[in-house]
Tab-separated table of C-alpha atoms and ligand atoms in Angstrom:
chain	number	residue	atom	x	y	z
A	377	MET	CA	-10.584	-4.939	11.863
A	378	LYS	CA	-10.481	-6.928	8.707
A	379	ILE	CA	-7.752	-6.513	6.100
A	380	ASN	CA	-8.413	-7.999	2.687
A	381	GLN	CA	-5.537	-8.198	0.219
A	382	ILE	CA	-6.943	-7.584	-3.253
A	383	ARG	CA	-3.967	-7.267	-5.622
A	384	ASN	CA	-0.716	-5.279	-5.625
A	385	ALA	CA	-1.149	-2.440	-3.067
A	386	THR	CA	-4.929	-2.536	-3.322
A	387	ILE	CA	-6.371	-3.554	0.035
A	388	VAL	CA	-9.758	-3.206	1.688
A	389	VAL	CA	-9.637	-2.308	5.374
A	390	GLU	CA	-12.757	-2.627	7.517
A	391	TYR	CA	-12.014	-0.599	10.617
A	392	ALA	CA	-14.331	0.616	13.375
A	393	GLY	CA	-17.401	-0.014	11.246
A	394	ASN	CA	-16.105	1.700	8.130
A	395	LYS	CA	-14.801	0.273	4.886
A	396	PHE	CA	-11.685	1.837	3.386
A	397	LEU	CA	-10.346	1.066	-0.073
A	398	ILE	CA	-6.641	1.801	-0.328
A	399	ASP	CA	-4.716	2.368	-3.566
A	400	PRO	CA	-7.197	0.916	-6.059
A	401	MET	CA	-5.670	-0.442	-9.260
A	402	LEU	CA	-8.667	-2.183	-10.770
A	403	ALA	CA	-7.798	-2.844	-14.429
A	404	ASN	CA	-8.061	-6.236	-16.034
A	405	LYS	CA	-4.882	-8.234	-16.429
A	406	GLY	CA	-2.686	-6.935	-19.257
A	407	THR	CA	-4.339	-3.522	-19.736
A	408	TYR	CA	-1.249	-1.304	-19.569
A	409	PRO	CA	2.245	-1.542	-21.073
A	410	PRO	CA	4.988	-2.837	-18.773
A	411	PHE	CA	6.910	-0.245	-16.762
A	412	PRO	CA	9.944	0.499	-18.975
A	413	ASN	CA	13.619	-0.208	-18.213
A	414	SER	CA	12.716	-3.065	-15.946
A	415	PRO	CA	12.307	-6.859	-15.979
A	416	ARG	CA	9.531	-8.799	-17.796
A	417	GLN	CA	8.989	-6.471	-20.753
A	418	ASP	CA	6.868	-9.269	-22.233
A	419	GLN	CA	4.272	-8.931	-19.452
A	420	LYS	CA	1.645	-6.172	-19.512
A	421	ASN	CA	0.310	-4.668	-16.310
A	422	PRO	CA	-1.281	-5.721	-14.145
A	423	ILE	CA	0.287	-9.115	-14.741
A	424	ILE	CA	-2.460	-11.005	-12.884
A	425	SER	CA	-6.252	-10.746	-12.625
A	426	LEU	CA	-8.258	-9.386	-9.723
A	427	PRO	CA	-9.312	-12.150	-7.303
A	428	THR	CA	-12.899	-10.883	-7.216
A	429	SER	CA	-15.237	-8.538	-9.096
A	430	ILE	CA	-14.823	-4.765	-9.053
A	431	ASP	CA	-18.367	-4.538	-7.653
A	432	ASN	CA	-17.377	-6.669	-4.675
A	433	ILE	CA	-14.320	-4.500	-4.062
A	434	ILE	CA	-16.005	-1.108	-4.227
A	435	SER	CA	-19.458	-1.822	-2.817
A	436	ASN	CA	-20.190	-0.028	0.461
A	437	VAL	CA	-16.794	1.678	0.562
A	438	ASP	CA	-16.922	4.652	2.929
A	439	ALA	CA	-13.639	6.236	1.863
A	440	VAL	CA	-10.776	5.715	-0.559
A	441	ILE	CA	-7.200	6.492	0.447
A	442	LEU	CA	-4.576	7.156	-2.231
A	443	THR	CA	-1.015	7.052	-0.881
A	444	HIS	CA	0.168	8.505	-4.222
A	445	LEU	CA	-1.020	8.450	-7.803
A	446	HIS	CA	1.255	6.029	-9.632
A	447	LEU	CA	-0.630	3.793	-12.055
A	448	ASP	CA	-0.257	0.733	-9.838
A	449	HIS	CA	-2.078	2.608	-7.022
A	450	PHE	CA	-4.802	4.551	-8.855
A	451	ASP	CA	-5.668	3.725	-12.421
A	452	ASP	CA	-8.215	4.520	-15.112
A	453	ALA	CA	-10.334	1.511	-14.195
A	454	ALA	CA	-10.596	2.788	-10.607
A	455	LYS	CA	-11.446	6.288	-11.837
A	456	GLU	CA	-14.246	4.817	-13.943
A	457	ALA	CA	-15.608	2.420	-11.340
A	458	LEU	CA	-15.676	4.645	-8.255
A	459	PRO	CA	-18.646	6.970	-7.677
A	460	LYS	CA	-17.507	10.543	-8.246
A	461	ASP	CA	-18.891	11.698	-4.893
A	462	ILE	CA	-17.081	9.073	-2.823
A	463	LYS	CA	-14.821	10.380	-0.057
A	464	MET	CA	-11.207	10.454	-1.309
A	465	PHE	CA	-8.174	11.063	0.885
A	466	VAL	CA	-4.886	12.076	-0.768
A	467	GLN	CA	-1.432	13.046	0.458
A	468	ASN	CA	-1.150	16.655	-0.771
A	469	ASP	CA	-2.712	19.502	-2.777
A	470	GLU	CA	-1.038	18.426	-6.004
A	471	ASP	CA	-2.617	14.982	-5.832
A	472	ALA	CA	-5.932	16.539	-4.730
A	473	ASN	CA	-5.989	18.649	-7.887
A	474	GLU	CA	-5.274	15.665	-10.076
A	475	VAL	CA	-8.011	13.604	-8.437
A	476	LYS	CA	-10.470	16.512	-8.739
A	477	ASN	CA	-9.529	16.820	-12.420
A	478	ALA	CA	-10.533	13.174	-12.784
A	479	GLY	CA	-14.032	14.246	-11.682
A	480	PHE	CA	-14.020	13.463	-7.964
A	481	VAL	CA	-15.761	16.107	-5.887
A	482	ASN	CA	-15.142	15.004	-2.302
A	483	VAL	CA	-11.361	15.091	-1.995
A	484	GLU	CA	-9.519	15.813	1.249
A	485	VAL	CA	-5.792	16.123	1.909
A	486	LEU	CA	-4.728	13.873	4.792
A	487	GLN	CA	-3.106	15.617	7.741
A	488	GLU	CA	-1.465	14.343	10.868
A	489	ASN	CA	-4.743	14.775	12.748
A	490	THR	CA	-7.455	13.931	10.245
A	491	VAL	CA	-10.614	12.479	11.774
A	492	PHE	CA	-13.091	10.505	9.671
A	493	LYS	CA	-16.160	9.139	11.462
A	494	GLU	CA	-14.316	9.091	14.796
A	495	ILE	CA	-11.356	7.252	13.295
A	496	GLN	CA	-8.073	9.097	13.598
A	497	LEU	CA	-6.088	9.010	10.368
A	498	VAL	CA	-2.474	10.134	10.600
A	499	LYS	CA	-0.536	10.797	7.417
A	500	THR	CA	2.962	9.328	7.676
A	501	LYS	CA	6.126	9.897	5.675
A	502	GLY	CA	7.561	7.523	3.132
A	503	GLU	CA	10.462	7.378	0.711
A	504	HIS	CA	9.783	5.658	-2.609
A	505	GLY	CA	13.400	4.520	-3.069
A	506	ARG	CA	16.849	5.726	-2.104
A	507	GLY	CA	19.047	8.455	-3.589
A	508	GLU	CA	18.667	9.801	-7.128
A	509	ILE	CA	15.613	7.687	-7.990
A	510	LEU	CA	13.583	9.628	-5.396
A	511	LYS	CA	13.439	12.621	-7.759
A	512	ILE	CA	11.654	10.491	-10.324
A	513	ALA	CA	9.595	8.424	-7.896
A	514	GLY	CA	8.079	11.484	-6.208
A	515	GLN	CA	6.181	12.006	-2.978
A	516	VAL	CA	4.317	9.233	-1.174
A	517	CYS	CA	2.632	8.750	2.178
A	518	GLY	CA	1.433	6.091	4.564
A	519	ILE	CA	-1.398	6.119	7.100
A	520	ILE	CA	-1.925	5.270	10.748
A	521	PHE	CA	-5.464	4.249	11.740
A	522	LYS	CA	-6.530	4.693	15.378
A	523	HIS	CA	-9.810	4.110	17.165
A	524	SER	CA	-10.629	3.232	20.767
A	525	SER	CA	-12.336	-0.014	19.719
A	526	GLU	CA	-9.530	-1.175	17.401
A	527	LYS	CA	-5.856	-2.052	17.394
A	528	THR	CA	-3.630	0.579	15.822
A	529	LEU	CA	-2.951	-0.104	12.153
A	530	TYR	CA	-0.058	1.265	10.102
A	531	VAL	CA	-0.283	1.067	6.310
A	532	ALA	CA	3.214	2.124	5.279
A	533	GLY	CA	2.636	2.642	1.528
A	534	ASP	CA	5.331	2.640	-1.155
A	535	THR	CA	8.339	3.200	1.060
A	536	VAL	CA	11.670	1.580	1.718
A	537	TRP	CA	12.849	1.080	5.293
A	538	TYR	CA	14.397	4.267	6.642
A	539	GLU	CA	14.471	6.371	9.780
A	540	ALA	CA	10.982	7.861	9.426
A	541	VAL	CA	9.412	4.395	9.312
A	542	ARG	CA	11.129	3.598	12.591
A	543	GLU	CA	9.841	6.882	14.026
A	544	VAL	CA	6.263	6.044	13.034
A	545	ILE	CA	6.592	2.662	14.734
A	546	ASP	CA	8.156	4.165	17.877
A	547	THR	CA	5.586	6.963	18.084
A	548	HIS	CA	2.362	5.091	17.334
A	549	LYS	CA	3.270	1.522	18.357
A	550	PRO	CA	1.085	-0.084	15.688
A	551	GLU	CA	-0.034	-3.633	16.415
A	552	ILE	CA	-0.723	-4.366	12.767
A	553	ILE	CA	1.596	-3.154	9.987
A	554	VAL	CA	1.019	-3.483	6.244
A	555	VAL	CA	4.150	-3.009	4.125
A	556	ASN	CA	4.644	-2.989	0.365
A	557	GLY	CA	7.302	-5.624	-0.147
A	558	GLY	CA	7.761	-6.720	-3.757
A	559	ASP	CA	11.158	-4.980	-3.969
A	560	ASN	CA	10.066	-3.480	-7.293
A	561	GLN	CA	12.879	-1.883	-9.254
A	562	PHE	CA	14.037	-0.551	-12.581
A	563	PHE	CA	17.318	-1.808	-14.063
A	564	GLU	CA	19.008	1.119	-12.347
A	565	GLY	CA	18.327	2.981	-9.125
A	566	GLY	CA	17.721	0.221	-6.600
A	567	SER	CA	14.647	-0.778	-4.616
A	568	LEU	CA	11.557	1.417	-4.932
A	569	ILE	CA	9.773	-0.303	-2.053
A	570	MET	CA	10.719	-2.792	0.633
A	571	GLY	CA	12.681	-5.948	-0.031
A	572	LYS	CA	13.301	-8.756	2.441
A	573	ASP	CA	15.999	-6.907	4.416
A	574	ASP	CA	13.708	-3.890	4.833
A	575	ILE	CA	10.921	-6.176	6.046
A	576	TYR	CA	13.336	-7.719	8.547
A	577	GLU	CA	14.127	-4.221	9.850
A	578	VAL	CA	10.392	-3.567	10.299
A	579	TYR	CA	10.119	-6.808	12.270
A	580	LYS	CA	13.066	-5.855	14.510
A	581	ALA	CA	11.535	-2.426	15.172
A	582	ALA	CA	8.116	-3.933	15.941
A	583	PRO	CA	8.697	-7.517	17.092
A	584	ASP	CA	5.272	-7.773	18.738
A	585	ALA	CA	3.342	-6.489	15.740
A	586	LYS	CA	1.754	-8.573	13.019
A	587	ILE	CA	3.261	-7.574	9.684
A	588	ILE	CA	1.409	-8.162	6.415
A	589	VAL	CA	3.367	-7.919	3.165
A	590	VAL	CA	1.509	-6.827	0.026
A	591	HIS	CA	2.444	-5.278	-3.372
A	592	MET	CA	3.838	-8.588	-4.630
A	593	GLU	CA	3.994	-10.247	-8.065
A	594	ALA	CA	1.331	-8.000	-9.618
A	595	VAL	CA	3.219	-5.521	-11.829
A	596	ASN	CA	6.126	-6.378	-14.111
A	597	HIS	CA	9.027	-4.837	-12.192
A	598	TRP	CA	8.788	-6.961	-9.048
A	599	ALA	CA	12.028	-8.454	-7.720
A	600	LEU	CA	10.971	-10.398	-4.617
A	601	SER	CA	8.545	-13.301	-4.952
A	602	ARG	CA	6.241	-14.534	-2.217
A	603	GLU	CA	8.069	-17.861	-2.240
A	604	GLU	CA	11.497	-16.250	-1.762
A	605	LEU	CA	10.176	-14.015	1.015
A	606	LYS	CA	8.542	-16.951	2.805
A	607	SER	CA	11.762	-18.965	2.815
A	608	PHE	CA	13.664	-15.903	4.100
A	609	LEU	CA	11.099	-15.542	6.919
A	610	ASN	CA	11.529	-19.217	7.780
A	611	GLU	CA	15.326	-18.878	7.823
A	612	LYS	CA	15.031	-15.930	10.215
A	613	GLY	CA	12.449	-17.767	12.340
A	614	ILE	CA	9.895	-14.958	12.013
A	615	ALA	CA	7.282	-16.569	9.764
A	616	ALA	CA	4.713	-16.403	12.587
A	617	HIS	CA	5.099	-12.612	12.731
A	618	VAL	CA	4.969	-11.825	9.037
A	619	ALA	CA	2.069	-12.825	6.797
A	620	VAL	CA	2.414	-12.997	3.026
A	621	PRO	CA	-1.161	-13.138	1.727
A	622	ASP	CA	-2.245	-14.434	-1.622
A	623	ASP	CA	-4.538	-12.128	-3.538
A	624	GLY	CA	-8.024	-12.385	-2.128
A	625	GLU	CA	-6.833	-13.512	1.317
A	626	SER	CA	-7.983	-11.646	4.420
A	627	TYR	CA	-7.183	-11.371	8.113
A	628	VAL	CA	-9.274	-10.383	11.108
A	629	PHE	CA	-7.658	-8.793	14.163
B	1281	ZN	ZN1	3.633	0.813	-6.131
């Protein structure tokens, strides 16, 4: 497999001969207002440019997976750029309706036993924060990819560390794990996605896996920089297990 970090949570996964685009936010730098009640109100989203052209990102994509529909995971630029008949996977009927309303005609709700071109796709649980903020943050999912010719891949999505993430790791024993780790937050309500302590918990639960941390330094409300995470990983002695890609960087496993 090949995993290419694009920007924020947008990644391209080539897996068992198919190309998946996950959580496409494709707008130019500075297109949208900053998320309110959060740091860097002087920076419009996305706060950095794409590392490559939209054409490069979307060409030959076999399926798009949307873990949820927040702007930093599926935006107007993606809706415009993607062919309306492309295969779209979403987490539930509500999101399916919204994606269909945007004009897409080939939308499927992920299940725990979805099969796409002989690849098993397993929808996994996530929690987009802790406590009260969950009501506002809404439902999210992650995905397990399995195929006989590939290592098992777990794309956790916008979730903090909690019991269900451990269960996914224990059940599916993924060898590659992608986590969203910018510790994004509003002024109140705590972490919406993983911070460095959550990432350390993922490592302890899957010490033999390769962990890739994305969703960093791309929208205004980030709280954990790549530099801070890398020095934390060095302190803990786990830098060889956890990769922190720059935008545009890719890995082959
Ligand atoms: Zn997000």
